[in-house]
XYZ file of C-alpha atoms in Angstrom:
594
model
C 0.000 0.000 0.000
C 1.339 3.321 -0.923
C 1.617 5.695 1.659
C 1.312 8.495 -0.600
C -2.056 8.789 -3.316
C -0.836 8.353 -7.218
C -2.456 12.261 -7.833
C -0.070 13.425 -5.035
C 3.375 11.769 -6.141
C 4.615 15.370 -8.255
C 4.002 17.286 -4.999
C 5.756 15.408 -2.707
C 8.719 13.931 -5.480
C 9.309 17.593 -6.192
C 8.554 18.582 -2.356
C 11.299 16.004 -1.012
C 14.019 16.797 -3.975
C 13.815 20.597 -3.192
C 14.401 20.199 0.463
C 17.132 18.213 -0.449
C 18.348 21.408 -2.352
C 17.687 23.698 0.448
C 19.662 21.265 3.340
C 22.698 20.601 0.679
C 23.010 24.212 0.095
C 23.118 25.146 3.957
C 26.538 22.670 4.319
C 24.892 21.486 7.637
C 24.987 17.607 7.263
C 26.979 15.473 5.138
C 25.840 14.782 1.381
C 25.712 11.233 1.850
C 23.400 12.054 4.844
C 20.726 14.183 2.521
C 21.135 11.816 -0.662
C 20.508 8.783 1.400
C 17.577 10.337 3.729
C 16.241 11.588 -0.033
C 16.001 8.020 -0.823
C 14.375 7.081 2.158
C 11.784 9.536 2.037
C 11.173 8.627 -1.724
C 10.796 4.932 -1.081
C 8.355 6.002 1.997
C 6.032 7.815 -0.432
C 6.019 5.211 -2.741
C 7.823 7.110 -5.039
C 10.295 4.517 -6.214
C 10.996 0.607 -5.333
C 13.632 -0.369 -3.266
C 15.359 -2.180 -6.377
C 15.209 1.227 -7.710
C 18.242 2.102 -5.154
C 19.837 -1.379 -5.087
C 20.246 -1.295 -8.597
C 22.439 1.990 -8.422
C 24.972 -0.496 -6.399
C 25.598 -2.388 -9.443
C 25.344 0.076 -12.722
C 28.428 -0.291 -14.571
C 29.293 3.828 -14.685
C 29.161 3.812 -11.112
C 31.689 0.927 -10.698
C 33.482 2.340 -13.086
C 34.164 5.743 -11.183
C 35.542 3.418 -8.496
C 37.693 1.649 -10.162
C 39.115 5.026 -11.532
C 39.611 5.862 -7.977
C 41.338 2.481 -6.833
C 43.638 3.264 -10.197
C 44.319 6.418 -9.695
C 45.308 5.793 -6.108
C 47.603 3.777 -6.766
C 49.313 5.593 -9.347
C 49.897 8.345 -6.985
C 51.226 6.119 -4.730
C 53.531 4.224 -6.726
C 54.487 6.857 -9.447
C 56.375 10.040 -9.297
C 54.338 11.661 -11.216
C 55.352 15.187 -9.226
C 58.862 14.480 -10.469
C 57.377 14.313 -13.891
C 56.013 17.997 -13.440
C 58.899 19.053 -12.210
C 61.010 18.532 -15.331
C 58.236 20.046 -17.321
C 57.476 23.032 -15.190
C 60.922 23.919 -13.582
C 61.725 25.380 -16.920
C 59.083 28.359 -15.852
C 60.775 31.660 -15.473
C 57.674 33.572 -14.499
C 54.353 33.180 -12.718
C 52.457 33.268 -15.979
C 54.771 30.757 -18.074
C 54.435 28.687 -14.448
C 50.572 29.056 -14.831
C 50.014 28.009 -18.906
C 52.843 24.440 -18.287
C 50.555 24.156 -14.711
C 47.197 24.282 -16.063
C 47.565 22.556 -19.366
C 49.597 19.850 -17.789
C 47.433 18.991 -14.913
C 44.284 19.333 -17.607
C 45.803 16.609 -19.878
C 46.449 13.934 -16.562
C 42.585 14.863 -15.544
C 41.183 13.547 -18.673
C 42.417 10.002 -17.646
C 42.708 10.043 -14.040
C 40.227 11.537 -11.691
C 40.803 14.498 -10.968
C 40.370 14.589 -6.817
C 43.143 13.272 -6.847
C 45.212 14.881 -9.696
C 44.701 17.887 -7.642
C 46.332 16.034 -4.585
C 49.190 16.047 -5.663
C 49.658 18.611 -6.942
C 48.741 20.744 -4.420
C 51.853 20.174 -2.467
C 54.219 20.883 -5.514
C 52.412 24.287 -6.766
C 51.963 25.414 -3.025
C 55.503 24.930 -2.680
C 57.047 25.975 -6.534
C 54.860 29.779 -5.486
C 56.513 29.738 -2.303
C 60.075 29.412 -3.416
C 59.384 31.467 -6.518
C 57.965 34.456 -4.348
C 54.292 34.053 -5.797
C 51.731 33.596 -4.034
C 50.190 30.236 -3.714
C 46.872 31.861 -4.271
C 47.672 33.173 -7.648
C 48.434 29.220 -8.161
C 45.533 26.938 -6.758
C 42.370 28.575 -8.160
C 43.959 28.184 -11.435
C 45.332 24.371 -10.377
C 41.272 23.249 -9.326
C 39.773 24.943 -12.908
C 42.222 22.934 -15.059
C 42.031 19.463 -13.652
C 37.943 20.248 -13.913
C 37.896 21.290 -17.696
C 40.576 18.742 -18.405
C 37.939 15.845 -16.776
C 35.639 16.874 -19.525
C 37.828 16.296 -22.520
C 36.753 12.021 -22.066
C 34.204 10.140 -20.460
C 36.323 8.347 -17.439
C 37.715 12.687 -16.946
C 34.991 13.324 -14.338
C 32.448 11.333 -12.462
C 29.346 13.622 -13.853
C 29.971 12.064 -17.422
C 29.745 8.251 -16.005
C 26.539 9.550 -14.045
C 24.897 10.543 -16.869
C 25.909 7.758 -18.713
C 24.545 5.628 -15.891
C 21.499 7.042 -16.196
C 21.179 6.761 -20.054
C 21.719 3.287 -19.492
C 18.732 2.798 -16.935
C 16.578 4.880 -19.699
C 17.231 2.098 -22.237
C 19.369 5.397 -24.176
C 21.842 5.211 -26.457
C 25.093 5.621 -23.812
C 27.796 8.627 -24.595
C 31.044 7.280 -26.093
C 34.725 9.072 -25.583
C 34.425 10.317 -29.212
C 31.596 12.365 -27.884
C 33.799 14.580 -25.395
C 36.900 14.791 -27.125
C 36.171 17.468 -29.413
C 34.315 19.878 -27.493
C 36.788 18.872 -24.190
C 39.547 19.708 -26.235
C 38.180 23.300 -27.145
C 36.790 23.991 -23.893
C 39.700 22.661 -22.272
C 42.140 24.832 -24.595
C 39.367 28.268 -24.307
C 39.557 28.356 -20.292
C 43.035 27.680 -19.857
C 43.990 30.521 -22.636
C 41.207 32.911 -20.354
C 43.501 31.792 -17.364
C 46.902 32.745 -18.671
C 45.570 35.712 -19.798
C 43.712 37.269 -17.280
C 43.808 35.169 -14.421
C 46.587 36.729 -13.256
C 44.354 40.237 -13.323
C 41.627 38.661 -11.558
C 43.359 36.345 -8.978
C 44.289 38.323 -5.820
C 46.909 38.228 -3.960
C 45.881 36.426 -0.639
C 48.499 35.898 2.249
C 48.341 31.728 2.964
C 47.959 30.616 6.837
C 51.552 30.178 7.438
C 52.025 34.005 6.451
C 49.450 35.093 8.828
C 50.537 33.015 11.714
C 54.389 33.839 11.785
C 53.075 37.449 11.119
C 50.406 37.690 14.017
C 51.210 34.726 16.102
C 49.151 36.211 18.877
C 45.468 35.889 17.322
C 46.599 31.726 17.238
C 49.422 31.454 19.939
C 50.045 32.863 22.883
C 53.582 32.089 24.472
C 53.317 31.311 28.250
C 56.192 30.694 31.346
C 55.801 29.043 34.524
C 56.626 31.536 37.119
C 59.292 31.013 39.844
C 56.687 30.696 42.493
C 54.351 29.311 40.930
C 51.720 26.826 42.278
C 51.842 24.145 39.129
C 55.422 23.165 39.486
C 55.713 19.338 40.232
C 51.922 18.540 38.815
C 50.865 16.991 36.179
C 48.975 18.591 33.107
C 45.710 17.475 34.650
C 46.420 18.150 37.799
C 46.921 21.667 37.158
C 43.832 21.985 35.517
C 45.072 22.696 31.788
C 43.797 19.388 30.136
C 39.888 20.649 29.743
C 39.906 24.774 29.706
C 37.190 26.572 27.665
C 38.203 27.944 24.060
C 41.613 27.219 25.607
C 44.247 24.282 24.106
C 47.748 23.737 25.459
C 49.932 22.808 22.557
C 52.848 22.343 23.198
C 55.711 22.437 26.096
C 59.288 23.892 25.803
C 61.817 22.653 28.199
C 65.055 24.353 26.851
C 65.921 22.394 23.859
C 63.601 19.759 24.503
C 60.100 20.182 22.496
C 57.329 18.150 24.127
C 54.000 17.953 21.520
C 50.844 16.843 21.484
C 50.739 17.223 25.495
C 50.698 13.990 27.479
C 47.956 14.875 30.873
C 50.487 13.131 32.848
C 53.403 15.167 31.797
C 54.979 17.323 34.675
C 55.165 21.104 34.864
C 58.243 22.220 35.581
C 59.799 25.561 36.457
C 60.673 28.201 33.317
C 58.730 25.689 31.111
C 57.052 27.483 28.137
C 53.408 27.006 26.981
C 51.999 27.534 24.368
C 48.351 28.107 24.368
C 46.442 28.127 21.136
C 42.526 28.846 20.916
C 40.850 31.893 21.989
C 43.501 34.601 22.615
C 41.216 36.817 25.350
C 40.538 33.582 27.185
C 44.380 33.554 27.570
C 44.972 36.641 28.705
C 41.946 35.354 31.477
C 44.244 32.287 32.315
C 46.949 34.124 33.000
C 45.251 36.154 35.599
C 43.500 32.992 37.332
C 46.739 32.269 39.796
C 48.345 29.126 38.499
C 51.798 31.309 37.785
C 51.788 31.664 34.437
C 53.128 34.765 32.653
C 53.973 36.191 28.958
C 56.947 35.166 27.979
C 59.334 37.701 27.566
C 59.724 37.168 24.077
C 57.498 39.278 22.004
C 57.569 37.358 18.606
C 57.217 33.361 18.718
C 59.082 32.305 15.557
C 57.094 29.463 13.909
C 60.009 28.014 11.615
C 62.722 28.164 14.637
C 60.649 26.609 17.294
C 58.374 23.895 16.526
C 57.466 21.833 13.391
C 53.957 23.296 12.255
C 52.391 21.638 9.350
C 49.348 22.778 6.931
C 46.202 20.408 6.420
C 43.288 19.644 4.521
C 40.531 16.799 5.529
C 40.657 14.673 2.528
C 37.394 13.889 0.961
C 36.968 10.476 1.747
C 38.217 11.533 5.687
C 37.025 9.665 8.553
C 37.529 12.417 10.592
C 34.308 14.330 8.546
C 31.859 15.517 10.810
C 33.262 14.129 13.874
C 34.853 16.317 17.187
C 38.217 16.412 17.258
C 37.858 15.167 20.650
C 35.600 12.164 19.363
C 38.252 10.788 16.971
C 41.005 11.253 19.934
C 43.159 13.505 17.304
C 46.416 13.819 19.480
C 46.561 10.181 20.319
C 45.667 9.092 17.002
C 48.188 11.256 15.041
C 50.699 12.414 17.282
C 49.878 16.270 16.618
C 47.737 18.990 17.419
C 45.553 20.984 15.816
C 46.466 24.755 16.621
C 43.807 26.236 14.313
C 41.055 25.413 11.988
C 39.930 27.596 9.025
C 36.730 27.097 7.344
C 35.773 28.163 4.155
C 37.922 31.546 4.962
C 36.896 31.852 8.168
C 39.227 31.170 11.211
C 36.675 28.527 13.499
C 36.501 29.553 17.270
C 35.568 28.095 20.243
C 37.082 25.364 22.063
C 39.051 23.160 19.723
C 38.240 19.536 21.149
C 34.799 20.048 20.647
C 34.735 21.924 16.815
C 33.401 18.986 14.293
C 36.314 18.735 11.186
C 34.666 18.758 7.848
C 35.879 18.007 4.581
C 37.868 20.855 2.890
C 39.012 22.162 6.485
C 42.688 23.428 6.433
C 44.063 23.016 9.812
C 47.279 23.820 11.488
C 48.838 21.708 13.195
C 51.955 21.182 15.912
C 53.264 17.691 14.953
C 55.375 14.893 16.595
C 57.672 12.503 15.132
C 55.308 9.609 14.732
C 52.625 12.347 12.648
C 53.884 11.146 8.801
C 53.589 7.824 9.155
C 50.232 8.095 10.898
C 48.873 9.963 8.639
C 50.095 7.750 5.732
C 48.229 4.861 7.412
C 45.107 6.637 7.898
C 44.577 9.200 5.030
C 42.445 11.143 6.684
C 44.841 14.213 5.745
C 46.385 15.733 2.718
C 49.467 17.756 3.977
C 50.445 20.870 1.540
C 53.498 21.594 2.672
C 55.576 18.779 2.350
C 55.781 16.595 -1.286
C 55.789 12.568 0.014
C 57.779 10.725 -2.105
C 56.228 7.596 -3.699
C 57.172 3.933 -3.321
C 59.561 2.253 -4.929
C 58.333 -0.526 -7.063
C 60.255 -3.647 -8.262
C 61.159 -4.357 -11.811
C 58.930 -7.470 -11.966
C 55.977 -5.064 -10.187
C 56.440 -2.843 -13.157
C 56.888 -5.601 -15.875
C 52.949 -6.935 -14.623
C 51.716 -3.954 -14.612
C 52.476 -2.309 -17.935
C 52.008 -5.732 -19.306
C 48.527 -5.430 -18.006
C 48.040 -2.180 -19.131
C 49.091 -3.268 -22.240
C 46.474 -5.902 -22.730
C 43.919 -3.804 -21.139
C 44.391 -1.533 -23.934
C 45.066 -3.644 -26.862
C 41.765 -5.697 -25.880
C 39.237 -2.567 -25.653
C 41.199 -1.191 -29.098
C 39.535 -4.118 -30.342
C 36.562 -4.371 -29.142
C 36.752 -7.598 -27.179
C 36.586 -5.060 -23.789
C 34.196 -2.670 -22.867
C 35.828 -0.107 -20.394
C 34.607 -1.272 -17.295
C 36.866 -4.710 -18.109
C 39.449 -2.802 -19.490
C 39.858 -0.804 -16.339
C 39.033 -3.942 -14.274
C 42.141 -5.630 -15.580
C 44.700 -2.729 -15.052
C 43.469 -3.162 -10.899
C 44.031 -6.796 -11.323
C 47.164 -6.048 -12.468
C 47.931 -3.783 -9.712
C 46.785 -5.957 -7.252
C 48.904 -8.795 -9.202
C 51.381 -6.432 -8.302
C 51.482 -5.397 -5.145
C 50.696 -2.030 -5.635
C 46.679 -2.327 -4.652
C 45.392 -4.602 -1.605
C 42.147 -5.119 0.069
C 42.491 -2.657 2.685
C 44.634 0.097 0.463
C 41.054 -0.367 -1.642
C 38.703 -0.014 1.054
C 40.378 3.339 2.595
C 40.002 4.752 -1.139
C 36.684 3.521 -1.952
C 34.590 6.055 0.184
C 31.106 4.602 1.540
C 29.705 8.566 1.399
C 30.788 8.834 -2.438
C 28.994 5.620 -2.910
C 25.891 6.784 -1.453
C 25.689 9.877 -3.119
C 25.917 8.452 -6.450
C 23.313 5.549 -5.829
C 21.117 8.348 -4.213
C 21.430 10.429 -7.177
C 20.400 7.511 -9.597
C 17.604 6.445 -7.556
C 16.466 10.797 -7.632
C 16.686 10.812 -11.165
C 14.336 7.791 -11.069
C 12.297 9.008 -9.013
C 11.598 12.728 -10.937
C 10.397 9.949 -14.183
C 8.376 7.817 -12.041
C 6.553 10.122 -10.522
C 5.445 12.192 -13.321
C 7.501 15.189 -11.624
C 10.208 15.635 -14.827
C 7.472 15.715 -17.697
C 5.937 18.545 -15.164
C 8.457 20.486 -14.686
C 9.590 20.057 -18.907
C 5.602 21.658 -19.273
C 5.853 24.363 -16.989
C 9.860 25.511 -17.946
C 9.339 24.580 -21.651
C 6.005 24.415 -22.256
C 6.006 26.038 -25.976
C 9.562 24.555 -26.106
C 8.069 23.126 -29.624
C 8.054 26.619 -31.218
C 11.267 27.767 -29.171
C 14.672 28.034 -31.576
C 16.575 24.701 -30.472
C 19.355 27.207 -29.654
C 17.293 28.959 -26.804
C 16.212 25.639 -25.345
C 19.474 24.580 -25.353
C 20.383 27.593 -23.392
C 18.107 27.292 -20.635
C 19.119 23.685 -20.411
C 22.338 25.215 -19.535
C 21.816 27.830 -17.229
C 19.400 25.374 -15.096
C 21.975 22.964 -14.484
C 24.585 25.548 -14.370
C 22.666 26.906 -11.575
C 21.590 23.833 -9.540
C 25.586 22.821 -9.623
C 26.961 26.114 -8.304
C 24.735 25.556 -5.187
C 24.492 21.570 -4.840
C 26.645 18.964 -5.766
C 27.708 18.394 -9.437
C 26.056 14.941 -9.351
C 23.151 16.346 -7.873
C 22.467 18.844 -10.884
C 22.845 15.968 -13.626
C 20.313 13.651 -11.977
C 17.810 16.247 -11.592
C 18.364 17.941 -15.002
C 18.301 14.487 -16.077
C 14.540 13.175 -16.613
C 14.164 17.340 -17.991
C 16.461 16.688 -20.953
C 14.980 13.013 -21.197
C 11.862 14.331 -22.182
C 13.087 17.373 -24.133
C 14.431 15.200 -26.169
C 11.302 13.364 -27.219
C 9.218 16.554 -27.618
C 11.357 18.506 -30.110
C 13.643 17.932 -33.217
C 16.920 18.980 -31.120
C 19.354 15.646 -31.148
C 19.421 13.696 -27.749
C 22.926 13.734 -27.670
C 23.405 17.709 -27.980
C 20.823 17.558 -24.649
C 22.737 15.130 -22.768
C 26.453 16.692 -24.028
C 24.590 20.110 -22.477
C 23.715 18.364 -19.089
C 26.794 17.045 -18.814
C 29.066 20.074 -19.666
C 26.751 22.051 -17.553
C 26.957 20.213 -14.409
C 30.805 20.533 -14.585
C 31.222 24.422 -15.511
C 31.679 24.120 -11.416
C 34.011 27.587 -11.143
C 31.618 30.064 -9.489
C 31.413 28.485 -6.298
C 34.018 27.205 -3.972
C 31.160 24.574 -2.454
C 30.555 23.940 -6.880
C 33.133 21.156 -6.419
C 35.494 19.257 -4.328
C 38.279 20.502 -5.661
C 37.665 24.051 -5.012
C 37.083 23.583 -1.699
C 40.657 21.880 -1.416
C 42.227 25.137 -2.719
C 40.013 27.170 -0.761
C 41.638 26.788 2.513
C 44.935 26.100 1.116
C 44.914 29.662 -0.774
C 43.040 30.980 2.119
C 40.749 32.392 -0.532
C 37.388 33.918 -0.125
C 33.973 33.315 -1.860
C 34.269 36.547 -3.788
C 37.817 34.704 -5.355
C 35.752 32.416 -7.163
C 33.009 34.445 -8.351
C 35.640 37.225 -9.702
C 37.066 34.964 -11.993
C 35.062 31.670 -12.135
C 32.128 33.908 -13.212
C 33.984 35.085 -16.176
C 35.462 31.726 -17.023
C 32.286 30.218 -16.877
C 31.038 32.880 -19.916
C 33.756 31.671 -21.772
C 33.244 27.591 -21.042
C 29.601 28.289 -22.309
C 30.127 30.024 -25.260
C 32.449 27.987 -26.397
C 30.597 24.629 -25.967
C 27.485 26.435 -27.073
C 29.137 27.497 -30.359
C 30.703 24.077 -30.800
C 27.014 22.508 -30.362
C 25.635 25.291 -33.190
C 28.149 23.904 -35.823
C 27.895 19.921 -34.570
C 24.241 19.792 -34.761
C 23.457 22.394 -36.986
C 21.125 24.507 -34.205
C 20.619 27.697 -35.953
């Protein structure tokens, strides 16, 4: 029995998805979260069957986009691909030659790797190359997030939106999108925004000082340098004891004992007379502790060199990050990672308030005081993406590489073909890595992210759910309702503009799958070509540059550039003219839309 009546399914399908909108807008609960509770709600109302959703969990473009992931992983891992950047962009003399051998490098490697990842790793190496060069990082990673996007639309495996949409072709019974499809218009796209870049990105990209800059500068709004006072009462008691393991918008980071550097606090360690400590949270509440009687004073010091002192490292929450919503006090950070966190910025905002209790999310930069144990924690748990430090990869064998390649080899040689599709194609290269050594079970599981999964399932099962209930050929009669007598062109247009829309405030995914069942039906009711529809949805959903929250991958340089939301709409705005046009005037000639 349906819990919803058959004359009420539009309503509440088109109730539920725009609530969905509203929450994943607002940032307040994790995607996976809203797709999945989506779902629910759907299957509640009767909207869609339950094999509706449980299908998603097998469509071929969606395991495809993992196997990417497992692929690409391991390529990072195993391959030093920064050292093959390097010998292609040390040769720049200037932040603009840097910035055309940057972008059109890293665009090229996104059409066959995902790009989350491309992006990575080279975060590290361009955060580093503007530092030693004198340019400013954020003249660097704006630019570094925009190519690896446009360069993910120049094939089908670029960026997960195209394998989306192909998955949902697929589950329409359509004619599925083949890499000849993208090439073309990728390539001038691809070639249009990076030439807009080199030009005038440099104009439009401001120069923004990076954390590390404004903490060695103005220590004091993060740090505030303490000494244990001859007299006083805290000598010979532990940490906990002397009441500094729990304060309020207070966090003791670290101690000084002479030489000695003592970080990520133990509660049992012992105070001792002259020892430094450093305090990082709330800088007033500071100045309060200091006047509370446990014998603490300013040091005499006046500037607390960062460099000299302590090891301080830069951080970003990795997408797939178990730490993602949770209190750094839930995940016990300092006993997990040997380090911590001094400050947390947030979209361009410094977070305050007591730092055990702040929930992490995903695109977070933190700082953080590290121990010796913090790098190969962190390698083991991948929870973080440090940017200022390059990791070197592993070394593989000879015979490693000789079964690899040679799977590569016959990956290729059987889709050339035809005896492969790509999903077995790309299904053989992991065998071969895992052959290999260079991919195991768990190595898989910590790349294969359970939210990611979710959200794509969920957005298959939405898109369902907009046919099923009537709710897409509604809203194609109230948007286009004399779209029969429009010019193809102008249709087109508003095609692109919805979905260019829906993915500067939602997810990228999101906008596809609801765009979707529109362009479905579009293409029944007028003479314009399916595929020019579906190319539109798909090159839509990824013109992602007005937004940081548009796509991963901005948010990543976000924090690292310590940019601001007006960053991205001064030149992603612009750059998002020029992506349309382009594609636009590529579809006129193609299909003939005049």
């Amino acid at each position: 029995m349906e819990m919803i009546a058959p004359e009420y399914h539009i309503t509440y399908a088109l109730t539920v998805i725009l609530l969905m909108i509203i929450v994943l807008v607002t940032d307040r609960f994790k995607a996976s979260m809203v797709f999945l509770t989506t779902v629910a709600l759907l299957l509640i109302g009767g909207i869609i069957e339950v094999r509706d959703f449980i299908s998603g969990f097998s469509n071929i473009s969606i395991l495809t986009i993992f196997l990417l992931i497992i692929i690409t992983a391991s390529l990072n891992e195993y391959f030093n691909l920064a050292a093959f950047f390097d010998r292609f962009l040390g040769k720049a003399r200037s932040d603009r030659s840097f910035l055309l051998r940057m972008t059109s490098s890293v665009a090229g490697v996104s059409a066959f790797m995902n790009n989350t990842p491309v992006v990575a790793m080279m975060m590290p190496y361009v955060y580093n190359w503007g530092k030693q060069n004198n340019i400013n990082p954020s003249k660097l990673l704006i630019p570094l997030s925009y190519a690896a996007i446009v360069g993910g639309m120049i094939t089908l495996i670029g960026t997960s939106t195209n394998l989306v949409l192909n998955g949902l072709l697929a589950s329409e019974g359509q004619e599925v999108l083949s890499f000849g499809d993208f090439i073309i218009p990728g390539v001038l796209v691809t070639a249009g925004c990076l030439f807009f870049i080199y030009g005038v990105g440099p104009l439009l990209l401001r120069n923004r000082k990076d954390l590390m800059e404004v903490l060695e500068e103005n220590t004091r709004e993060y740090l505030v340098e303490t000494v244990v006072a001859k007299d006083s009462p805290i000598i010979g008691l532990t940490v906990e004891q002397a009441g500094l393991r729990n304060l309020e918008g207070v966090f003791l980071t670290e101690i000084v004992r002479g030489k000695n550097h003592f970080t990520a606090v133990s509660p049992a360690h012992l105070i001792e007379e002259r020892d430094i400590l450093m305090f990082a949270g709330e800088t007033s509440l500071i100045f309060n502790l200091l006047k509370n009687g446990k014998g603490l004073e300013l040091s005499k010091k006046t500037e607390f060199h960062i460099a000299d002192n302590t090891d301080v490292a830069e951080a970003i929450v990795t997408q797939n990050s178990t730490l993602d919503r949770k209190t750094v006090k839930e995940v016990g950070f300092r006993e997990k990672y040997d380090a911590a966190i001094i400050g947390i910025h947030r979209k361009g905002e410094k977070v305050s308030g007591k730092i055990g209790h702040i929930a992490l999310h995903t695109g977070d930069l933190i700082l953080l005081v590290t121990g010796p144990n913090f790098r190969e924690r962190n390698h083991r748990y991948q929870d973080l993406l440090v940017i200022n430090t390059i990791e070197k990869p592993r070394e593989l064998s000879r015979s490693q590489k000789l079964i690899f390649w040679v799977g590569v080899a016959v990956s290729f040689i059987l889709m050339i073909t035809g005896v492969f599709k790509l999903f077995e194609g790309l299904l053989t290269i992991a065998l071969a890595q895992g052959i290999a050594g260079m991919v195991t079970l768990e190595g898989a599981k910590k790349n294969v992210s359970l939210d990611l999964l979710l959200v794509l399932t969920g957005a298959l099962a939405i898109g369902q759910a907009l046919i099923d209930s009537g709710a897409a050929n509604y809203l194609m009669d109230t948007v286009f309702s004399n779209a029969a007598e429009w010019p193809p062109l102008l249709i087109i247009g508003v095609v692109f503009l919805m979905t260019f829309i829906l993915t500067s405030v939602v997810t990228n995914v999101a906008a596809v799958s609801i765009v979707f069942p529109v362009v479905l039906g579009l293409a029944a009711a007028t003479v314009i070509p399916g595929k020019a529809l579906f190319l539109t949805a798909a090159y839509a959903a990824s013109c992602c540059f007005a937004t940081p929250f548009a796509y991963q991958t901005n948010l990543m340089v976000m924090e690292a550039g310590n940019y601001r939301f007006s960053d991205f709409l001064r030149i992603g705005l612009p750059l998002s003219i020029v992506y349309a046009l382009i594609f636009l005037g590529y579809l006129i000639f193609q299909f003939d839309l005049l």
